[in-house]
Amino acid sequence: MKKTPDSQDILLSMVDCYYKAGRYSTAIVVVENLISMNESNLEALILYTRLLIHEKNIEKAIKIYQRVLIIDPLFTDEDIDPILRLSNSVSESEEFEDDSVFIENPSVTFASVGGMEHVKKEIELKIITPLKYPDLYAAYGKKIGGGILLYGPPGCGKTHLAKATAGQIDSKFISVGINDILDMWMGNSEKNLHQIFETARRNKPCVLFFDEIDALGANRSDMRQSAGKQLINQFLSELDGITSNNEGILILGATNAPWHLDEAFRRPGRFDRIIFVSPPDAKSREEILKIHLNGKPLEKIAYDSLSKASDKFSGADLQAAIDIAIEDKLEEALKTGIPAPLSTNDILKAIKKHTPSTQEWFVKARNYALYANDSGLYDDILKYLNIKK
């Protein structure tokens, strides 16, 4: 793509048109392409911020808005500032005191998650049904809450599924990454973790989601430093609710490397359901493609053909292929000045250009499933690979 001021102006106009038409996902693809051409394009960064707010991706919107303020420190916006500047101005010492900083109210539900029916069913039984019938569960002495660990190759929708779970039950959602907890000062990591659990307890029902949980709960026998072991002990204590009541807190963890997770996390009452999230099957790939292509300019699409061609693709791989197809169409649009709709052939060509990201993961997972699987934890991997013990 020729990087000229004219081409940037055309792209910016396209973003503005898509934005005003409410086609936010398409506008985001175009504006990301524009920013890759010129990272200091102020108008593009401001539009990107607005789009991210509409998509409720507040965390990323803050990061983009910070780039706007670096370019123009005096910039203000009556629509953006009330949403982002308050969150952005909270100091580290106040971060866990203000629940609104990192609590979300997701609008996505299971309807926006393509496929994964068996995983949805497990979550329905473990999390959603108890909330619908609390008296029935109480009669049997069954608590509402608990933990589910999702594992599988990256890009297969574990994070999206966790957020959709919160949306499905209209509960609060807190997403926790390693950077939200780890601190260089002794004891602060444990304090941060406790504060996060306390925030969830103040906002029941709440889905508390730990991404890359193996980074926080690595096997203690592999650790040389006591600080890491203390953090894991704190984590286990919070899961058990020894000093606090976890009733109504629904804990989901996601990992690409379950074999690195301390086995104590798998004890009943903690993460007592462990679910393999595989790459989507053919029917699920069709559903995911329809979700990702919704709102984009399309010809009649042969989704079955696209599904067959994208075997072993994760949800993220499918999105990447669509992005490639859109970028190719944008290049054509810059020459003609007219955005043309996507066709089946456009997406098929893009699929051929993209290599599935799941292949490398299965090479490693296969070895664990064959040679470190005495408990049968990884039987679902063998089943997916069609390998008999």
Tab-separated table of C-alpha atoms in Angstrom:
chain	number	residue	atom	x	y	z
A	1	MET	CA	0.000	0.000	0.000
A	2	LYS	CA	1.409	3.346	-1.033
A	3	LYS	CA	1.808	5.552	2.031
A	4	THR	CA	0.822	8.998	0.823
A	5	PRO	CA	-1.117	11.833	2.458
A	6	ASP	CA	-3.887	11.254	-0.094
A	7	SER	CA	-4.291	7.626	0.915
A	8	GLN	CA	-4.434	8.591	4.591
A	9	ASP	CA	-7.105	11.207	3.883
A	10	ILE	CA	-9.211	8.620	2.040
A	11	LEU	CA	-8.867	6.135	4.885
A	12	LEU	CA	-9.743	8.776	7.470
A	13	SER	CA	-12.879	9.664	5.506
A	14	MET	CA	-13.830	5.994	5.335
A	15	VAL	CA	-13.365	5.634	9.112
A	16	ASP	CA	-15.541	8.684	9.711
A	17	CYS	CA	-18.268	7.331	7.424
A	18	TYR	CA	-18.271	3.909	9.058
A	19	TYR	CA	-18.268	5.532	12.504
A	20	LYS	CA	-21.255	7.763	11.725
A	21	ALA	CA	-23.081	4.770	10.227
A	22	GLY	CA	-22.565	2.819	13.465
A	23	ARG	CA	-20.379	0.185	11.792
A	24	TYR	CA	-17.801	0.300	14.529
A	25	SER	CA	-16.012	-3.030	13.960
A	26	THR	CA	-15.350	-2.170	10.299
A	27	ALA	CA	-14.214	1.323	11.261
A	28	ILE	CA	-11.762	-0.123	13.790
A	29	VAL	CA	-10.112	-2.326	11.155
A	30	VAL	CA	-9.669	0.679	8.846
A	31	VAL	CA	-8.407	3.052	11.546
A	32	GLU	CA	-5.893	0.482	12.833
A	33	ASN	CA	-4.550	0.204	9.305
A	34	LEU	CA	-4.370	4.002	9.108
A	35	ILE	CA	-2.512	4.299	12.425
A	36	SER	CA	-0.029	1.640	11.286
A	37	MET	CA	0.814	4.025	8.427
A	38	ASN	CA	1.185	7.045	10.725
A	39	GLU	CA	1.270	6.506	14.495
A	40	SER	CA	1.025	10.276	15.119
A	41	ASN	CA	-2.170	10.860	13.124
A	42	LEU	CA	-4.082	12.800	15.777
A	43	GLU	CA	-7.478	12.645	14.054
A	44	ALA	CA	-7.157	8.881	13.604
A	45	LEU	CA	-6.171	8.365	17.253
A	46	ILE	CA	-9.149	10.426	18.455
A	47	LEU	CA	-11.543	8.458	16.225
A	48	TYR	CA	-9.954	5.207	17.417
A	49	THR	CA	-10.569	6.286	21.025
A	50	ARG	CA	-14.246	6.976	20.292
A	51	LEU	CA	-14.630	3.605	18.560
A	52	LEU	CA	-13.051	1.719	21.452
A	53	ILE	CA	-15.427	3.443	23.869
A	54	HIS	CA	-18.393	2.353	21.734
A	55	GLU	CA	-17.007	-1.194	21.777
A	56	LYS	CA	-16.659	-0.896	25.601
A	57	ASN	CA	-12.923	-1.588	25.400
A	58	ILE	CA	-12.156	1.074	27.998
A	59	GLU	CA	-8.712	-0.234	28.930
A	60	LYS	CA	-7.428	0.088	25.360
A	61	ALA	CA	-9.281	3.383	24.880
A	62	ILE	CA	-7.324	4.847	27.795
A	63	LYS	CA	-4.019	3.770	26.234
A	64	ILE	CA	-4.906	5.328	22.879
A	65	TYR	CA	-6.155	8.509	24.547
A	66	GLN	CA	-2.865	8.778	26.417
A	67	ARG	CA	-1.142	8.876	23.016
A	68	VAL	CA	-3.491	11.707	21.984
A	69	LEU	CA	-2.535	13.688	25.102
A	70	ILE	CA	1.178	13.122	24.475
A	71	ILE	CA	0.800	14.666	21.007
A	72	ASP	CA	-1.486	17.448	22.263
A	73	PRO	CA	-1.358	17.844	26.090
A	74	LEU	CA	-4.059	20.555	25.982
A	75	PHE	CA	-6.555	18.441	24.053
A	76	THR	CA	-9.994	18.081	25.658
A	77	ASP	CA	-13.219	16.459	24.534
A	78	GLU	CA	-16.562	16.787	26.308
A	79	ASP	CA	-17.617	13.248	25.312
A	80	ILE	CA	-14.352	11.403	25.935
A	81	ASP	CA	-13.069	13.146	29.077
A	82	PRO	CA	-15.911	12.184	31.471
A	83	ILE	CA	-15.415	8.532	30.550
A	84	LEU	CA	-11.631	8.206	30.361
A	85	ARG	CA	-9.932	10.986	32.296
A	86	LEU	CA	-11.401	9.925	35.657
A	87	SER	CA	-10.157	6.371	35.226
A	88	ASN	CA	-6.856	7.598	33.811
A	89	SER	CA	-6.220	9.993	36.694
A	90	VAL	CA	-6.634	7.485	39.502
A	91	SER	CA	-3.345	7.037	41.308
A	92	GLU	CA	-1.811	3.671	42.117
A	93	SER	CA	-2.588	4.060	45.801
A	94	GLU	CA	-6.280	4.609	44.969
A	95	GLU	CA	-6.582	1.977	42.261
A	96	PHE	CA	-8.286	-0.692	44.333
A	97	GLU	CA	-10.389	1.719	46.379
A	98	ASP	CA	-12.419	2.849	43.371
A	99	ASP	CA	-14.334	-0.211	42.139
A	100	SER	CA	-15.338	1.518	38.890
A	101	VAL	CA	-11.721	1.570	37.704
A	102	PHE	CA	-11.662	-2.034	36.582
A	103	ILE	CA	-15.192	-3.400	37.001
A	104	GLU	CA	-17.147	-3.972	33.809
A	105	ASN	CA	-20.796	-4.623	33.030
A	106	PRO	CA	-20.465	-6.719	29.847
A	107	SER	CA	-23.155	-6.498	27.197
A	108	VAL	CA	-21.944	-9.639	25.393
A	109	THR	CA	-23.672	-12.946	26.131
A	110	PHE	CA	-23.361	-16.565	24.989
A	111	ALA	CA	-25.187	-15.535	21.802
A	112	SER	CA	-22.055	-13.633	20.734
A	113	VAL	CA	-19.815	-16.675	21.316
A	114	GLY	CA	-19.620	-18.896	18.268
A	115	GLY	CA	-19.735	-22.622	19.026
A	116	MET	CA	-18.191	-24.042	22.245
A	117	GLU	CA	-21.545	-25.563	23.208
A	118	HIS	CA	-20.026	-28.142	25.582
A	119	VAL	CA	-18.114	-25.409	27.417
A	120	LYS	CA	-21.231	-23.234	27.681
A	121	LYS	CA	-23.123	-26.233	29.075
A	122	GLU	CA	-20.507	-26.796	31.785
A	123	ILE	CA	-20.634	-23.130	32.770
A	124	GLU	CA	-24.436	-23.251	32.708
A	125	LEU	CA	-24.456	-26.155	35.182
A	126	LYS	CA	-21.705	-24.837	37.433
A	127	ILE	CA	-22.437	-21.105	37.468
A	128	ILE	CA	-25.664	-19.984	35.820
A	129	THR	CA	-28.183	-22.565	37.070
A	130	PRO	CA	-27.237	-22.101	40.760
A	131	LEU	CA	-27.905	-18.376	40.397
A	132	LYS	CA	-31.316	-19.045	38.869
A	133	TYR	CA	-32.353	-21.529	41.571
A	134	PRO	CA	-30.523	-20.500	44.765
A	135	ASP	CA	-33.160	-21.944	47.120
A	136	LEU	CA	-32.946	-25.365	45.492
A	137	TYR	CA	-29.168	-25.420	45.799
A	138	ALA	CA	-29.325	-24.165	49.385
A	139	ALA	CA	-31.674	-27.038	50.255
A	140	TYR	CA	-28.894	-29.454	49.336
A	141	GLY	CA	-26.240	-27.374	51.083
A	142	LYS	CA	-24.694	-26.424	47.747
A	143	LYS	CA	-22.961	-23.040	47.614
A	144	ILE	CA	-23.366	-20.621	44.739
A	145	GLY	CA	-19.997	-19.914	43.200
A	146	GLY	CA	-16.775	-21.809	42.713
A	147	GLY	CA	-14.202	-22.023	39.997
A	148	ILE	CA	-13.762	-23.255	36.440
A	149	LEU	CA	-10.389	-23.493	34.723
A	150	LEU	CA	-10.380	-23.101	30.943
A	151	TYR	CA	-7.330	-24.358	29.072
A	152	GLY	CA	-6.358	-24.743	25.455
A	153	PRO	CA	-4.439	-23.099	22.613
A	154	PRO	CA	-4.337	-19.297	22.461
A	155	GLY	CA	-6.949	-17.394	20.510
A	156	CYS	CA	-9.798	-19.862	21.012
A	157	GLY	CA	-12.069	-17.519	22.944
A	158	LYS	CA	-11.367	-18.216	26.620
A	159	THR	CA	-11.361	-14.525	27.572
A	160	HIS	CA	-14.391	-13.722	25.421
A	161	LEU	CA	-16.276	-16.657	26.954
A	162	ALA	CA	-15.507	-15.451	30.486
A	163	LYS	CA	-16.863	-11.981	29.700
A	164	ALA	CA	-19.935	-13.503	28.015
A	165	THR	CA	-20.584	-15.545	31.164
A	166	ALA	CA	-20.869	-12.323	33.163
A	167	GLY	CA	-23.132	-10.827	30.511
A	168	GLN	CA	-25.295	-13.943	30.484
A	169	ILE	CA	-26.130	-13.567	34.190
A	170	ASP	CA	-26.046	-9.757	34.184
A	171	SER	CA	-23.276	-9.668	36.765
A	172	LYS	CA	-20.174	-7.553	37.284
A	173	PHE	CA	-16.970	-8.670	35.557
A	174	ILE	CA	-13.395	-8.182	36.731
A	175	SER	CA	-10.566	-9.231	34.432
A	176	VAL	CA	-7.248	-9.733	36.200
A	177	GLY	CA	-3.858	-9.979	34.530
A	178	ILE	CA	-0.440	-10.571	36.023
A	179	ASN	CA	0.392	-6.844	35.898
A	180	ASP	CA	-2.598	-6.075	38.119
A	181	ILE	CA	-1.098	-8.139	40.925
A	182	LEU	CA	2.684	-8.419	40.794
A	183	ASP	CA	4.639	-5.744	42.656
A	184	MET	CA	8.366	-5.352	43.243
A	185	TRP	CA	7.878	-4.713	46.979
A	186	MET	CA	7.634	-7.644	49.370
A	187	GLY	CA	4.053	-8.368	50.406
A	188	ASN	CA	2.391	-5.937	47.985
A	189	SER	CA	1.471	-8.638	45.451
A	190	GLU	CA	-0.459	-10.538	48.120
A	191	LYS	CA	-2.157	-7.292	49.172
A	192	ASN	CA	-3.140	-6.513	45.576
A	193	LEU	CA	-4.630	-9.979	45.142
A	194	HIS	CA	-6.594	-9.665	48.385
A	195	GLN	CA	-7.942	-6.252	47.348
A	196	ILE	CA	-9.176	-7.679	44.041
A	197	PHE	CA	-11.049	-10.469	45.821
A	198	GLU	CA	-12.467	-7.949	48.298
A	199	THR	CA	-13.743	-5.823	45.418
A	200	ALA	CA	-15.455	-8.874	43.930
A	201	ARG	CA	-17.022	-9.644	47.325
A	202	ARG	CA	-18.441	-6.111	47.488
A	203	ASN	CA	-19.994	-6.510	44.037
A	204	LYS	CA	-21.763	-9.870	44.110
A	205	PRO	CA	-22.700	-11.566	41.889
A	206	CYS	CA	-19.377	-11.102	40.190
A	207	VAL	CA	-17.349	-13.053	37.645
A	208	LEU	CA	-13.674	-12.818	38.583
A	209	PHE	CA	-11.523	-13.793	35.613
A	210	PHE	CA	-7.804	-14.572	35.871
A	211	ASP	CA	-6.075	-14.589	32.498
A	212	GLU	CA	-2.809	-16.543	32.116
A	213	ILE	CA	-3.366	-17.913	35.592
A	214	ASP	CA	-0.320	-20.176	35.328
A	215	ALA	CA	1.847	-17.031	35.614
A	216	LEU	CA	0.340	-16.393	39.056
A	217	GLY	CA	-0.100	-19.971	40.187
A	218	ALA	CA	2.996	-21.722	38.838
A	219	ASN	CA	4.011	-24.991	40.438
A	220	ARG	CA	5.623	-24.199	43.804
A	221	SER	CA	8.118	-27.047	43.461
A	222	ASP	CA	9.637	-25.190	40.486
A	223	MET	CA	10.123	-21.967	42.447
A	224	ARG	CA	13.358	-20.852	44.069
A	225	GLN	CA	12.070	-17.686	45.709
A	226	SER	CA	9.738	-17.740	48.696
A	227	ALA	CA	7.870	-14.640	47.466
A	228	GLY	CA	6.253	-16.593	44.640
A	229	LYS	CA	5.224	-19.358	47.032
A	230	GLN	CA	3.670	-16.820	49.409
A	231	LEU	CA	1.610	-15.353	46.562
A	232	ILE	CA	0.294	-18.807	45.641
A	233	ASN	CA	-0.570	-19.509	49.277
A	234	GLN	CA	-2.456	-16.207	49.382
A	235	PHE	CA	-4.262	-17.132	46.148
A	236	LEU	CA	-5.318	-20.500	47.560
A	237	SER	CA	-6.494	-18.845	50.776
A	238	GLU	CA	-8.622	-16.364	48.814
A	239	LEU	CA	-10.140	-19.171	46.742
A	240	ASP	CA	-11.039	-21.068	49.906
A	241	GLY	CA	-12.633	-17.962	51.444
A	242	ILE	CA	-11.075	-18.784	54.806
A	243	THR	CA	-11.563	-15.300	56.268
A	244	SER	CA	-14.282	-14.057	53.886
A	245	ASN	CA	-17.428	-15.301	52.193
A	246	ASN	CA	-17.024	-16.161	48.509
A	247	GLU	CA	-20.696	-17.000	48.017
A	248	GLY	CA	-21.775	-15.467	44.725
A	249	ILE	CA	-18.247	-15.006	43.394
A	250	LEU	CA	-17.777	-16.957	40.191
A	251	ILE	CA	-14.111	-17.538	39.426
A	252	LEU	CA	-12.878	-18.359	35.948
A	253	GLY	CA	-9.235	-18.969	35.122
A	254	ALA	CA	-7.660	-19.310	31.695
A	255	THR	CA	-4.318	-20.789	30.757
A	256	ASN	CA	-2.471	-21.973	27.682
A	257	ALA	CA	-0.162	-24.098	29.872
A	258	PRO	CA	-2.150	-26.039	32.513
A	259	TRP	CA	0.865	-28.288	33.111
A	260	HIS	CA	2.634	-25.341	34.777
A	261	LEU	CA	-0.190	-24.704	37.269
A	262	ASP	CA	0.278	-25.827	40.866
A	263	GLU	CA	-1.832	-28.939	41.426
A	264	ALA	CA	-3.294	-27.445	44.625
A	265	PHE	CA	-5.460	-25.204	42.431
A	266	ARG	CA	-7.248	-28.280	41.106
A	267	ARG	CA	-8.531	-29.346	44.520
A	268	PRO	CA	-12.365	-29.545	44.804
A	269	GLY	CA	-13.763	-26.226	45.952
A	270	ARG	CA	-11.163	-24.262	44.006
A	271	PHE	CA	-10.953	-24.894	40.258
A	272	ASP	CA	-12.925	-28.116	40.461
A	273	ARG	CA	-14.027	-28.066	36.824
A	274	ILE	CA	-11.253	-28.111	34.236
A	275	ILE	CA	-12.458	-27.667	30.662
A	276	PHE	CA	-10.530	-28.031	27.419
A	277	VAL	CA	-11.357	-25.195	24.997
A	278	SER	CA	-10.450	-26.621	21.615
A	279	PRO	CA	-10.218	-24.809	18.290
A	280	PRO	CA	-13.737	-24.423	16.869
A	281	ASP	CA	-15.250	-27.235	14.829
A	282	ALA	CA	-16.676	-26.692	11.330
A	283	LYS	CA	-20.101	-25.517	12.510
A	284	SER	CA	-18.556	-23.241	15.131
A	285	ARG	CA	-16.206	-21.724	12.546
A	286	GLU	CA	-19.239	-20.802	10.451
A	287	GLU	CA	-20.843	-19.095	13.448
A	288	ILE	CA	-17.630	-17.236	14.303
A	289	LEU	CA	-17.193	-16.063	10.709
A	290	LYS	CA	-20.784	-14.752	10.663
A	291	ILE	CA	-20.173	-12.860	13.916
A	292	HIS	CA	-16.907	-11.313	12.682
A	293	LEU	CA	-18.357	-10.423	9.262
A	294	ASN	CA	-21.540	-8.924	10.658
A	295	GLY	CA	-21.895	-5.277	9.630
A	296	LYS	CA	-19.206	-5.455	6.945
A	297	PRO	CA	-19.924	-4.896	3.228
A	298	LEU	CA	-20.483	-8.393	1.809
A	299	GLU	CA	-21.492	-10.251	-1.284
A	300	LYS	CA	-23.294	-13.548	-0.749
A	301	ILE	CA	-20.848	-15.580	1.369
A	302	ALA	CA	-20.452	-19.375	1.183
A	303	TYR	CA	-19.752	-19.915	4.860
A	304	ASP	CA	-19.514	-23.699	4.503
A	305	SER	CA	-16.648	-23.308	2.014
A	306	LEU	CA	-14.831	-20.891	4.319
A	307	SER	CA	-15.320	-23.253	7.252
A	308	LYS	CA	-13.857	-26.228	5.374
A	309	ALA	CA	-10.860	-24.187	4.230
A	310	SER	CA	-10.080	-22.960	7.769
A	311	ASP	CA	-9.637	-26.305	9.549
A	312	LYS	CA	-7.618	-25.975	12.791
A	313	PHE	CA	-8.106	-22.195	12.805
A	314	SER	CA	-8.802	-20.585	16.161
A	315	GLY	CA	-11.292	-17.758	16.538
A	316	ALA	CA	-8.359	-15.330	16.523
A	317	ASP	CA	-7.027	-16.931	13.319
A	318	LEU	CA	-10.408	-16.433	11.645
A	319	GLN	CA	-10.424	-12.787	12.692
A	320	ALA	CA	-6.867	-12.407	11.347
A	321	ALA	CA	-7.900	-13.899	7.992
A	322	ILE	CA	-10.839	-11.484	7.746
A	323	ASP	CA	-8.511	-8.578	8.557
A	324	ILE	CA	-6.178	-9.687	5.749
A	325	ALA	CA	-9.110	-9.829	3.328
A	326	ILE	CA	-10.256	-6.349	4.391
A	327	GLU	CA	-6.753	-4.913	3.998
A	328	ASP	CA	-6.615	-6.310	0.455
A	329	LYS	CA	-9.987	-4.698	-0.329
A	330	LEU	CA	-8.795	-1.416	1.177
A	331	GLU	CA	-5.827	-1.447	-1.163
A	332	GLU	CA	-8.233	-1.813	-4.076
A	333	ALA	CA	-10.474	0.932	-2.668
A	334	LEU	CA	-7.545	3.345	-2.486
A	335	LYS	CA	-6.999	2.874	-6.200
A	336	THR	CA	-10.648	3.142	-7.250
A	337	GLY	CA	-11.958	5.420	-4.491
A	338	ILE	CA	-14.913	3.019	-4.042
A	339	PRO	CA	-15.060	0.414	-1.214
A	340	ALA	CA	-16.098	-2.916	-2.755
A	341	PRO	CA	-17.869	-5.678	-0.749
A	342	LEU	CA	-16.024	-8.747	0.449
A	343	SER	CA	-16.570	-11.962	-1.477
A	344	THR	CA	-16.073	-15.623	-0.609
A	345	ASN	CA	-12.966	-15.727	-2.816
A	346	ASP	CA	-11.501	-12.702	-1.035
A	347	ILE	CA	-11.709	-14.480	2.311
A	348	LEU	CA	-10.538	-17.825	0.894
A	349	LYS	CA	-7.389	-16.134	-0.431
A	350	ALA	CA	-6.805	-14.579	2.981
A	351	ILE	CA	-7.256	-17.949	4.724
A	352	LYS	CA	-4.565	-19.458	2.472
A	353	LYS	CA	-2.181	-16.653	3.475
A	354	HIS	CA	-2.613	-17.319	7.205
A	355	THR	CA	-1.077	-20.262	9.101
A	356	PRO	CA	-3.138	-21.598	12.055
A	357	SER	CA	-1.607	-20.455	15.347
A	358	THR	CA	-2.792	-23.598	17.162
A	359	GLN	CA	-0.343	-26.029	15.548
A	360	GLU	CA	2.651	-25.196	17.737
A	361	TRP	CA	0.563	-25.481	20.907
A	362	PHE	CA	-0.652	-28.983	20.020
A	363	VAL	CA	2.911	-30.209	19.469
A	364	LYS	CA	3.722	-29.413	23.111
A	365	ALA	CA	0.309	-30.430	24.468
A	366	ARG	CA	0.518	-33.817	22.759
A	367	ASN	CA	3.666	-34.699	24.715
A	368	TYR	CA	2.070	-33.818	28.047
A	369	ALA	CA	-1.099	-35.723	27.138
A	370	LEU	CA	0.888	-38.842	26.239
A	371	TYR	CA	3.595	-38.859	28.899
A	372	ALA	CA	2.393	-36.761	31.865
A	373	ASN	CA	-1.263	-37.663	32.064
A	374	ASP	CA	-1.623	-40.199	34.867
A	375	SER	CA	-4.722	-38.441	36.217
A	376	GLY	CA	-6.374	-38.316	32.799
A	377	LEU	CA	-6.495	-34.511	32.929
A	378	TYR	CA	-5.438	-34.178	29.280
A	379	ASP	CA	-7.578	-36.958	27.808
A	380	ASP	CA	-9.609	-34.346	25.914
A	381	ILE	CA	-6.450	-33.332	24.034
A	382	LEU	CA	-5.875	-36.937	22.944
A	383	LYS	CA	-9.518	-37.214	21.928
A	384	TYR	CA	-9.262	-34.051	19.845
A	385	LEU	CA	-6.080	-35.345	18.157
A	386	ASN	CA	-7.732	-38.740	17.659
A	387	ILE	CA	-4.949	-40.505	19.593
A	388	LYS	CA	-5.696	-43.639	21.591
A	389	LYS	CA	-3.842	-44.284	24.848
